[in-house]
Amino acid sequence: MYLQLEPLFEQSMDCLCIANYDGYFVKTNPAFVKLLGYSEEELRSKLISEFIYEEDRKLTAAHREKLKKNVPLINFENRYVCKNGELVWLHWTSIPMEKEQLIYAIAKDVTYKKELESERISRLSQLSEVNEKLKRLNYTTSHDLRSPLNNLISMVDLIDPSKIEDAETVEILSFIRLSAEGLKASLNLLVDASKQNNILAEKQEMIGFNAILLKVQKAIGTLIQNAGTKFEVDFSALEGVEFIPSYMESVFLNLITNSIKYARPSVPPIVSIKSSCIDGVKTLVYSDNGMGFDMDKVGHLVFSLNQKFHGNKDSKGVGLYLVHSHITCLGGSITVDSRVNEGTTFTIGFK
């Protein structure tokens, strides 16, 4: 049988091998020997598993057992350790011959493809990070520039033209105000356009508050149970709104985890979520009985990025920033009221 395969073994550019059911190579072709750097005698002298990268041995062994049960192996990839210590990725197709107790296999070297794939993922990750930073810089710059612009416009308005005798100076002041107003309008258009671009990828649909809440509760069920969290929920006045489902999940997730994270010591969290629709205004009120915070000191920073108000090591200062972003980018509003050791209330108004 081997003699019939000799021309194929000698000439093939792919790695060809025959292994027995005991886990040893019986025959390997020159391409396999060249790739791994071991002689054919060395490859036959040890269990195949000893040439496989340690992290891949368990999975490979499981597939080998299936082969011994006469189940062909297709599109399987694992790593082998070359004699010089380098790792190579091999893509396998293996056929068991039950009567002969042998496995015939073809392996393609896909190391280069794996490296390209890894590089591509790394590049995509970098591009995503850069894009997020640019988006944040866009929001921050636009926001920060509008404040001094408003201040400039207010200062110009405070000037009484009747007290200025020089007509040219009055005209210059009017030009300054027009320029500031024009720049403010441009910044507002830029922010609106950025927000619109961010939500184009996801469509709004009618979502039910209760369904979203149940999904989030299931996702963090262990956390809720361990904290002894109780929920007081009433969506009878308004069962849902037009919204992006993933955004609402994020809103509930961040608010609930914050309530658990910042619960008072020895006081189980109590979360209240109620909806209402008064005079056409669709509202969701979320409150808890947690640690709260001093509104006079940090109330204006609550929804800012990277702001932390307690000493919790797990806090990243991102959750409420995301909540605010999800609500406001769809035309809604969110306000907060809190007192130290008395809890916090968020009132969300939908467009």
mmCIF file of C-alpha atoms in Angstrom:
data_model
loop_
_atom_site.group_PDB
_atom_site.id
_atom_site.type_symbol
_atom_site.label_atom_id
_atom_site.label_comp_id
_atom_site.label_asym_id
_atom_site.label_seq_id
_atom_site.Cartn_x
_atom_site.Cartn_y
_atom_site.Cartn_z
ATOM 1 C CA MET A 1 0.000 0.000 0.000
ATOM 2 C CA TYR A 2 2.810 2.423 0.948
ATOM 3 C CA LEU A 3 4.633 1.743 -2.332
ATOM 4 C CA GLN A 4 1.557 2.834 -4.278
ATOM 5 C CA LEU A 5 1.576 6.125 -2.360
ATOM 6 C CA GLU A 6 5.311 6.726 -2.756
ATOM 7 C CA PRO A 7 5.152 9.152 -5.760
ATOM 8 C CA LEU A 8 2.423 11.163 -4.069
ATOM 9 C CA PHE A 9 4.328 11.301 -0.778
ATOM 10 C CA GLU A 10 7.591 12.326 -2.409
ATOM 11 C CA GLN A 11 6.229 15.026 -4.734
ATOM 12 C CA SER A 12 3.391 16.617 -2.715
ATOM 13 C CA MET A 13 3.904 20.194 -1.498
ATOM 14 C CA ASP A 14 1.399 19.566 1.287
ATOM 15 C CA CYS A 15 2.265 17.674 4.447
ATOM 16 C CA LEU A 16 1.166 14.052 4.149
ATOM 17 C CA CYS A 17 1.315 11.442 6.868
ATOM 18 C CA ILE A 18 0.005 8.071 7.996
ATOM 19 C CA ALA A 19 -0.575 7.460 11.697
ATOM 20 C CA ASN A 20 -1.668 4.397 13.613
ATOM 21 C CA TYR A 21 -4.429 4.166 16.190
ATOM 22 C CA ASP A 22 -1.799 4.047 18.964
ATOM 23 C CA GLY A 23 -0.926 7.679 18.271
ATOM 24 C CA TYR A 24 2.356 7.358 16.363
ATOM 25 C CA PHE A 25 3.388 8.458 12.878
ATOM 26 C CA VAL A 26 3.942 5.454 10.603
ATOM 27 C CA LYS A 27 5.050 7.479 7.587
ATOM 28 C CA THR A 28 5.617 11.174 6.828
ATOM 29 C CA ASN A 29 6.519 12.820 3.541
ATOM 30 C CA PRO A 30 9.511 15.123 2.830
ATOM 31 C CA ALA A 31 7.324 18.255 2.970
ATOM 32 C CA PHE A 32 6.253 17.397 6.536
ATOM 33 C CA VAL A 33 9.849 16.609 7.551
ATOM 34 C CA LYS A 34 11.069 19.902 6.074
ATOM 35 C CA LEU A 35 8.345 21.973 7.715
ATOM 36 C CA LEU A 36 8.821 20.646 11.253
ATOM 37 C CA GLY A 37 12.595 20.187 11.041
ATOM 38 C CA TYR A 38 12.586 16.688 12.524
ATOM 39 C CA SER A 39 13.846 13.637 10.651
ATOM 40 C CA GLU A 40 11.317 10.981 9.749
ATOM 41 C CA GLU A 41 12.902 8.725 12.385
ATOM 42 C CA GLU A 42 12.450 11.413 15.052
ATOM 43 C CA LEU A 43 8.811 11.893 14.082
ATOM 44 C CA ARG A 44 8.157 8.163 14.381
ATOM 45 C CA SER A 45 9.955 7.827 17.712
ATOM 46 C CA LYS A 46 7.516 9.849 19.842
ATOM 47 C CA LEU A 47 3.778 10.092 20.338
ATOM 48 C CA ILE A 48 2.230 12.586 17.925
ATOM 49 C CA SER A 49 0.850 14.551 20.889
ATOM 50 C CA GLU A 50 4.415 15.454 21.947
ATOM 51 C CA PHE A 51 4.869 17.468 18.747
ATOM 52 C CA ILE A 52 1.592 19.350 19.252
ATOM 53 C CA TYR A 53 1.528 22.713 21.040
ATOM 54 C CA GLU A 54 0.488 22.083 24.634
ATOM 55 C CA GLU A 55 -2.612 24.309 24.545
ATOM 56 C CA ASP A 56 -3.972 22.371 21.540
ATOM 57 C CA ARG A 57 -3.347 18.829 22.803
ATOM 58 C CA LYS A 58 -6.637 18.309 24.615
ATOM 59 C CA LEU A 59 -8.804 19.362 21.659
ATOM 60 C CA THR A 60 -6.659 17.362 19.232
ATOM 61 C CA ALA A 61 -6.957 14.248 21.418
ATOM 62 C CA ALA A 62 -10.756 14.564 21.401
ATOM 63 C CA HIS A 63 -10.810 14.666 17.592
ATOM 64 C CA ARG A 64 -8.383 11.720 17.424
ATOM 65 C CA GLU A 65 -10.830 9.652 19.471
ATOM 66 C CA LYS A 66 -13.561 10.451 16.948
ATOM 67 C CA LEU A 67 -11.260 9.358 14.138
ATOM 68 C CA LYS A 68 -10.761 6.015 15.887
ATOM 69 C CA LYS A 69 -14.546 5.701 15.852
ATOM 70 C CA ASN A 70 -14.473 6.009 12.070
ATOM 71 C CA VAL A 71 -15.506 9.688 11.945
ATOM 72 C CA PRO A 72 -13.497 11.648 9.298
ATOM 73 C CA LEU A 73 -11.810 14.878 10.395
ATOM 74 C CA ILE A 74 -12.337 17.931 8.154
ATOM 75 C CA ASN A 75 -11.248 21.566 8.525
ATOM 76 C CA PHE A 76 -9.456 21.100 11.838
ATOM 77 C CA GLU A 77 -6.597 23.425 12.792
ATOM 78 C CA ASN A 78 -3.961 23.070 15.478
ATOM 79 C CA ARG A 79 -0.400 24.152 16.218
ATOM 80 C CA TYR A 80 2.739 22.040 16.013
ATOM 81 C CA VAL A 81 6.102 22.888 17.597
ATOM 82 C CA CYS A 82 8.988 22.761 15.136
ATOM 83 C CA LYS A 83 12.412 21.462 16.127
ATOM 84 C CA ASN A 84 13.697 25.062 16.330
ATOM 85 C CA GLY A 85 10.873 25.974 18.741
ATOM 86 C CA GLU A 86 8.736 27.900 16.267
ATOM 87 C CA LEU A 87 4.976 27.283 16.046
ATOM 88 C CA VAL A 88 3.208 26.411 12.805
ATOM 89 C CA TRP A 89 -0.537 26.280 12.179
ATOM 90 C CA LEU A 90 -1.725 23.200 10.281
ATOM 91 C CA HIS A 91 -5.104 22.714 8.607
ATOM 92 C CA TRP A 92 -6.016 19.000 8.639
ATOM 93 C CA THR A 93 -8.135 16.584 6.628
ATOM 94 C CA SER A 94 -7.913 13.061 8.040
ATOM 95 C CA ILE A 95 -9.554 9.798 6.954
ATOM 96 C CA PRO A 96 -9.600 6.720 9.219
ATOM 97 C CA MET A 97 -9.081 3.219 7.803
ATOM 98 C CA GLU A 98 -10.674 1.049 10.460
ATOM 99 C CA LYS A 99 -9.593 -2.303 9.037
ATOM 100 C CA GLU A 100 -5.965 -1.251 8.817
ATOM 101 C CA GLN A 101 -6.088 0.677 12.126
ATOM 102 C CA LEU A 102 -4.474 3.588 10.264
ATOM 103 C CA ILE A 103 -5.274 7.268 9.681
ATOM 104 C CA TYR A 104 -4.360 8.954 6.378
ATOM 105 C CA ALA A 105 -4.008 12.729 6.686
ATOM 106 C CA ILE A 106 -3.217 15.851 4.679
ATOM 107 C CA ALA A 107 -2.065 19.016 6.438
ATOM 108 C CA LYS A 108 -1.688 22.465 4.884
ATOM 109 C CA ASP A 109 0.580 25.068 6.438
ATOM 110 C CA VAL A 110 -1.722 28.018 7.206
ATOM 111 C CA THR A 111 0.647 29.892 9.512
ATOM 112 C CA TYR A 112 0.891 32.839 7.139
ATOM 113 C CA LYS A 113 -2.902 33.069 6.862
ATOM 114 C CA LYS A 114 -3.217 32.985 10.658
ATOM 115 C CA GLU A 115 -0.664 35.766 11.035
ATOM 116 C CA LEU A 116 -2.533 37.879 8.482
ATOM 117 C CA GLU A 117 -5.809 37.202 10.273
ATOM 118 C CA SER A 118 -4.283 38.140 13.613
ATOM 119 C CA GLU A 119 -2.851 41.322 12.126
ATOM 120 C CA ARG A 120 -6.205 42.170 10.535
ATOM 121 C CA ILE A 121 -8.008 41.741 13.863
ATOM 122 C CA SER A 122 -5.360 43.860 15.565
ATOM 123 C CA ARG A 123 -5.715 46.582 12.921
ATOM 124 C CA LEU A 124 -9.493 46.547 13.178
ATOM 125 C CA SER A 125 -9.222 46.837 16.940
ATOM 126 C CA GLN A 126 -6.847 49.776 16.594
ATOM 127 C CA LEU A 127 -9.083 51.468 14.019
ATOM 128 C CA SER A 128 -12.101 50.982 16.268
ATOM 129 C CA GLU A 129 -10.226 52.497 19.192
ATOM 130 C CA VAL A 130 -9.005 55.437 17.102
ATOM 131 C CA ASN A 131 -12.522 55.979 15.730
ATOM 132 C CA GLU A 132 -13.955 56.000 19.247
ATOM 133 C CA LYS A 133 -11.315 58.499 20.392
ATOM 134 C CA LEU A 134 -12.015 60.733 17.413
ATOM 135 C CA LYS A 135 -15.745 60.558 18.074
ATOM 136 C CA ARG A 136 -15.188 61.446 21.718
ATOM 137 C CA LEU A 137 -12.829 64.274 20.710
ATOM 138 C CA ASN A 138 -15.480 65.564 18.319
ATOM 139 C CA TYR A 139 -18.140 65.653 21.037
ATOM 140 C CA THR A 140 -15.771 67.101 23.627
ATOM 141 C CA THR A 141 -14.375 69.790 21.343
ATOM 142 C CA SER A 142 -17.816 70.804 20.123
ATOM 143 C CA HIS A 143 -19.154 70.949 23.670
ATOM 144 C CA ASP A 144 -16.161 72.801 25.093
ATOM 145 C CA LEU A 145 -16.144 75.373 22.304
ATOM 146 C CA ARG A 146 -19.830 76.172 22.674
ATOM 147 C CA SER A 147 -19.383 77.301 26.271
ATOM 148 C CA PRO A 148 -16.881 80.116 25.556
ATOM 149 C CA LEU A 149 -18.888 81.031 22.450
ATOM 150 C CA ASN A 150 -22.021 81.480 24.541
ATOM 151 C CA ASN A 151 -19.955 83.521 26.972
ATOM 152 C CA LEU A 152 -18.642 85.708 24.146
ATOM 153 C CA ILE A 153 -22.154 86.299 22.805
ATOM 154 C CA SER A 154 -23.371 87.194 26.300
ATOM 155 C CA MET A 155 -20.505 89.660 26.791
ATOM 156 C CA VAL A 156 -21.277 91.373 23.474
ATOM 157 C CA ASP A 157 -24.951 91.629 24.488
ATOM 158 C CA LEU A 158 -23.920 93.319 27.745
ATOM 159 C CA ILE A 159 -22.297 96.163 25.838
ATOM 160 C CA ASP A 160 -24.622 99.159 25.411
ATOM 161 C CA PRO A 161 -24.132 100.521 21.851
ATOM 162 C CA SER A 162 -25.647 103.863 22.881
ATOM 163 C CA LYS A 163 -22.613 104.518 25.073
ATOM 164 C CA ILE A 164 -20.196 104.035 22.177
ATOM 165 C CA GLU A 165 -19.627 107.152 20.124
ATOM 166 C CA ASP A 166 -17.566 105.510 17.374
ATOM 167 C CA ALA A 167 -19.927 104.034 14.744
ATOM 168 C CA GLU A 168 -17.170 101.799 13.375
ATOM 169 C CA THR A 169 -16.666 100.172 16.790
ATOM 170 C CA VAL A 170 -20.394 99.465 17.043
ATOM 171 C CA GLU A 171 -20.291 97.856 13.614
ATOM 172 C CA ILE A 172 -17.292 95.707 14.585
ATOM 173 C CA LEU A 173 -19.129 94.510 17.699
ATOM 174 C CA SER A 174 -22.117 93.495 15.596
ATOM 175 C CA PHE A 175 -19.796 91.548 13.278
ATOM 176 C CA ILE A 176 -18.230 89.792 16.276
ATOM 177 C CA ARG A 177 -21.679 88.702 17.466
ATOM 178 C CA LEU A 178 -22.700 87.501 13.995
ATOM 179 C CA SER A 179 -19.455 85.514 13.654
ATOM 180 C CA ALA A 180 -19.926 83.907 17.087
ATOM 181 C CA GLU A 181 -23.538 82.995 16.290
ATOM 182 C CA GLY A 182 -22.429 81.511 12.955
ATOM 183 C CA LEU A 183 -19.737 79.420 14.605
ATOM 184 C CA LYS A 184 -22.187 78.236 17.268
ATOM 185 C CA ALA A 185 -24.659 77.168 14.579
ATOM 186 C CA SER A 186 -21.892 75.279 12.735
ATOM 187 C CA LEU A 187 -20.905 73.444 15.918
ATOM 188 C CA ASN A 188 -24.521 72.475 16.579
ATOM 189 C CA LEU A 189 -24.854 71.118 13.042
ATOM 190 C CA LEU A 190 -21.617 69.157 13.474
ATOM 191 C CA VAL A 191 -22.809 67.541 16.698
ATOM 192 C CA ASP A 192 -26.242 66.741 15.227
ATOM 193 C CA ALA A 193 -24.650 65.202 12.127
ATOM 194 C CA SER A 194 -22.294 63.087 14.261
ATOM 195 C CA LYS A 195 -25.152 61.801 16.394
ATOM 196 C CA GLN A 196 -27.208 60.982 13.306
ATOM 197 C CA ASN A 197 -24.313 59.020 11.775
ATOM 198 C CA ASN A 198 -23.873 57.049 14.993
ATOM 199 C CA ILE A 199 -27.435 55.752 15.006
ATOM 200 C CA LEU A 200 -27.765 54.976 11.303
ATOM 201 C CA ALA A 201 -26.400 51.460 11.831
ATOM 202 C CA GLU A 202 -29.201 50.530 14.210
ATOM 203 C CA LYS A 203 -32.895 51.071 13.681
ATOM 204 C CA GLN A 204 -35.421 52.075 16.278
ATOM 205 C CA GLU A 205 -38.353 49.795 16.916
ATOM 206 C CA MET A 206 -41.136 49.429 19.438
ATOM 207 C CA ILE A 207 -39.585 47.838 22.513
ATOM 208 C CA GLY A 208 -41.326 46.622 25.662
ATOM 209 C CA PHE A 209 -39.775 47.757 28.934
ATOM 210 C CA ASN A 210 -40.640 44.512 30.694
ATOM 211 C CA ALA A 211 -39.094 42.297 28.008
ATOM 212 C CA ILE A 212 -35.848 44.291 28.046
ATOM 213 C CA LEU A 213 -35.721 44.276 31.839
ATOM 214 C CA LEU A 214 -36.244 40.503 31.996
ATOM 215 C CA LYS A 215 -33.447 39.996 29.477
ATOM 216 C CA VAL A 216 -31.037 42.108 31.539
ATOM 217 C CA GLN A 217 -32.104 40.441 34.804
ATOM 218 C CA LYS A 218 -31.382 37.057 33.253
ATOM 219 C CA ALA A 219 -27.978 38.176 32.020
ATOM 220 C CA ILE A 220 -26.852 39.336 35.481
ATOM 221 C CA GLY A 221 -29.029 36.983 37.520
ATOM 222 C CA THR A 222 -26.179 35.797 39.752
ATOM 223 C CA LEU A 223 -25.124 39.364 40.579
ATOM 224 C CA ILE A 224 -28.715 40.321 41.421
ATOM 225 C CA GLN A 225 -29.240 37.236 43.573
ATOM 226 C CA ASN A 226 -25.954 37.556 45.479
ATOM 227 C CA ALA A 227 -26.733 41.175 46.330
ATOM 228 C CA GLY A 228 -30.265 40.330 47.482
ATOM 229 C CA THR A 229 -31.675 42.917 45.083
ATOM 230 C CA LYS A 230 -35.433 43.523 45.092
ATOM 231 C CA PHE A 231 -37.368 45.112 42.245
ATOM 232 C CA GLU A 232 -40.504 47.256 42.336
ATOM 233 C CA VAL A 233 -41.679 47.491 38.733
ATOM 234 C CA ASP A 234 -44.748 49.147 37.225
ATOM 235 C CA PHE A 235 -45.012 49.584 33.456
ATOM 236 C CA SER A 236 -48.807 49.678 33.381
ATOM 237 C CA ALA A 237 -49.009 53.361 32.401
ATOM 238 C CA LEU A 238 -46.554 52.958 29.499
ATOM 239 C CA GLU A 239 -45.487 49.522 28.340
ATOM 240 C CA GLY A 240 -42.852 50.604 25.822
ATOM 241 C CA VAL A 241 -41.481 53.190 23.413
ATOM 242 C CA GLU A 242 -39.810 53.497 20.020
ATOM 243 C CA PHE A 243 -36.132 52.933 20.791
ATOM 244 C CA ILE A 244 -33.030 50.949 19.818
ATOM 245 C CA PRO A 245 -33.261 47.657 21.777
ATOM 246 C CA SER A 246 -29.526 47.349 22.459
ATOM 247 C CA TYR A 247 -29.452 50.904 23.810
ATOM 248 C CA MET A 248 -32.304 50.230 26.241
ATOM 249 C CA GLU A 249 -30.571 47.040 27.397
ATOM 250 C CA SER A 250 -27.449 49.092 28.077
ATOM 251 C CA VAL A 251 -29.471 51.704 30.003
ATOM 252 C CA PHE A 252 -31.067 49.089 32.290
ATOM 253 C CA LEU A 253 -27.825 47.150 32.638
ATOM 254 C CA ASN A 254 -25.738 50.144 33.694
ATOM 255 C CA LEU A 255 -28.350 51.567 36.062
ATOM 256 C CA ILE A 256 -29.003 48.213 37.786
ATOM 257 C CA THR A 257 -25.335 47.286 38.145
ATOM 258 C CA ASN A 258 -24.639 50.753 39.559
ATOM 259 C CA SER A 259 -27.427 50.284 42.114
ATOM 260 C CA ILE A 260 -25.830 47.020 43.207
ATOM 261 C CA LYS A 261 -22.273 48.322 43.094
ATOM 262 C CA TYR A 262 -23.090 51.402 45.176
ATOM 263 C CA ALA A 263 -25.538 49.847 47.627
ATOM 264 C CA ARG A 264 -25.228 50.899 51.254
ATOM 265 C CA PRO A 265 -23.302 48.434 53.443
ATOM 266 C CA SER A 266 -25.593 45.731 54.849
ATOM 267 C CA VAL A 267 -28.612 47.262 53.057
ATOM 268 C CA PRO A 268 -29.935 45.099 50.171
ATOM 269 C CA PRO A 269 -30.595 47.158 47.029
ATOM 270 C CA ILE A 270 -34.179 48.066 46.228
ATOM 271 C CA VAL A 271 -34.703 49.153 42.624
ATOM 272 C CA SER A 272 -37.873 50.921 41.543
ATOM 273 C CA ILE A 273 -38.707 51.355 37.848
ATOM 274 C CA LYS A 274 -41.967 53.000 36.835
ATOM 275 C CA SER A 275 -43.245 54.414 33.563
ATOM 276 C CA SER A 276 -45.740 57.163 32.884
ATOM 277 C CA CYS A 277 -47.206 59.264 30.108
ATOM 278 C CA ILE A 278 -48.391 62.680 31.251
ATOM 279 C CA ASP A 279 -49.454 65.356 28.760
ATOM 280 C CA GLY A 280 -47.882 63.354 25.978
ATOM 281 C CA VAL A 281 -44.494 63.113 27.699
ATOM 282 C CA LYS A 282 -43.306 59.504 27.890
ATOM 283 C CA THR A 283 -41.268 59.051 31.030
ATOM 284 C CA LEU A 284 -39.375 56.335 32.864
ATOM 285 C CA VAL A 285 -38.371 56.895 36.497
ATOM 286 C CA TYR A 286 -35.608 54.722 37.930
ATOM 287 C CA SER A 287 -34.650 54.967 41.607
ATOM 288 C CA ASP A 288 -32.707 53.013 44.222
ATOM 289 C CA ASN A 289 -31.916 53.166 47.935
ATOM 290 C CA GLY A 290 -28.124 53.195 47.569
ATOM 291 C CA MET A 291 -25.281 55.393 48.767
ATOM 292 C CA GLY A 292 -26.266 58.343 46.611
ATOM 293 C CA PHE A 293 -24.043 61.408 46.298
ATOM 294 C CA ASP A 294 -23.908 65.112 47.048
ATOM 295 C CA MET A 295 -25.673 66.883 44.178
ATOM 296 C CA ASP A 296 -24.149 70.253 45.132
ATOM 297 C CA LYS A 297 -20.638 68.867 44.786
ATOM 298 C CA VAL A 298 -20.828 66.415 41.885
ATOM 299 C CA GLY A 299 -24.310 66.741 40.397
ATOM 300 C CA HIS A 300 -22.990 68.545 37.314
ATOM 301 C CA LEU A 301 -20.462 65.761 36.660
ATOM 302 C CA VAL A 302 -22.731 62.721 36.899
ATOM 303 C CA PHE A 303 -22.953 62.018 33.168
ATOM 304 C CA SER A 304 -19.406 63.047 32.298
ATOM 305 C CA LEU A 305 -16.870 60.507 31.075
ATOM 306 C CA ASN A 306 -14.396 58.962 33.561
ATOM 307 C CA GLN A 307 -16.054 60.538 36.602
ATOM 308 C CA LYS A 308 -16.049 58.494 39.830
ATOM 309 C CA PHE A 309 -17.838 59.509 43.023
ATOM 310 C CA HIS A 310 -17.042 56.585 45.315
ATOM 311 C CA GLY A 311 -13.939 54.574 46.120
ATOM 312 C CA ASN A 312 -15.099 51.424 44.333
ATOM 313 C CA LYS A 313 -12.136 49.875 42.471
ATOM 314 C CA ASP A 314 -14.454 48.390 39.816
ATOM 315 C CA SER A 315 -15.755 51.814 38.868
ATOM 316 C CA LYS A 316 -14.609 53.035 35.447
ATOM 317 C CA GLY A 317 -16.681 56.221 35.217
ATOM 318 C CA VAL A 318 -18.266 55.094 31.951
ATOM 319 C CA GLY A 319 -21.695 53.625 32.786
ATOM 320 C CA LEU A 320 -23.689 56.817 33.297
ATOM 321 C CA TYR A 321 -21.894 58.445 30.384
ATOM 322 C CA LEU A 322 -23.215 55.649 28.160
ATOM 323 C CA VAL A 323 -26.710 55.909 29.641
ATOM 324 C CA HIS A 324 -26.779 59.637 28.918
ATOM 325 C CA SER A 325 -25.414 59.113 25.389
ATOM 326 C CA HIS A 326 -27.985 56.433 24.528
ATOM 327 C CA ILE A 327 -30.895 58.572 25.731
ATOM 328 C CA THR A 328 -29.873 61.957 24.337
ATOM 329 C CA CYS A 329 -28.650 60.745 20.924
ATOM 330 C CA LEU A 330 -32.244 59.652 20.207
ATOM 331 C CA GLY A 331 -33.684 62.982 21.235
ATOM 332 C CA GLY A 332 -34.527 62.116 24.829
ATOM 333 C CA SER A 333 -33.475 63.648 28.130
ATOM 334 C CA ILE A 334 -32.302 62.377 31.492
ATOM 335 C CA THR A 335 -32.046 64.126 34.849
ATOM 336 C CA VAL A 336 -30.777 62.951 38.216
ATOM 337 C CA ASP A 337 -31.613 63.662 41.836
ATOM 338 C CA SER A 338 -29.667 62.151 44.703
ATOM 339 C CA ARG A 339 -28.948 62.471 48.412
ATOM 340 C CA VAL A 340 -26.132 60.889 50.395
ATOM 341 C CA ASN A 341 -27.278 57.568 51.933
ATOM 342 C CA GLU A 342 -30.812 58.114 50.630
ATOM 343 C CA GLY A 343 -30.470 56.812 47.083
ATOM 344 C CA THR A 344 -30.633 58.177 43.562
ATOM 345 C CA THR A 345 -33.443 58.838 41.070
ATOM 346 C CA PHE A 346 -33.062 59.113 37.307
ATOM 347 C CA THR A 347 -35.906 60.548 35.267
ATOM 348 C CA ILE A 348 -35.778 59.660 31.594
ATOM 349 C CA GLY A 349 -37.903 61.520 29.061
ATOM 350 C CA PHE A 350 -38.331 59.995 25.596
ATOM 351 C CA LYS A 351 -38.665 61.897 22.346
#
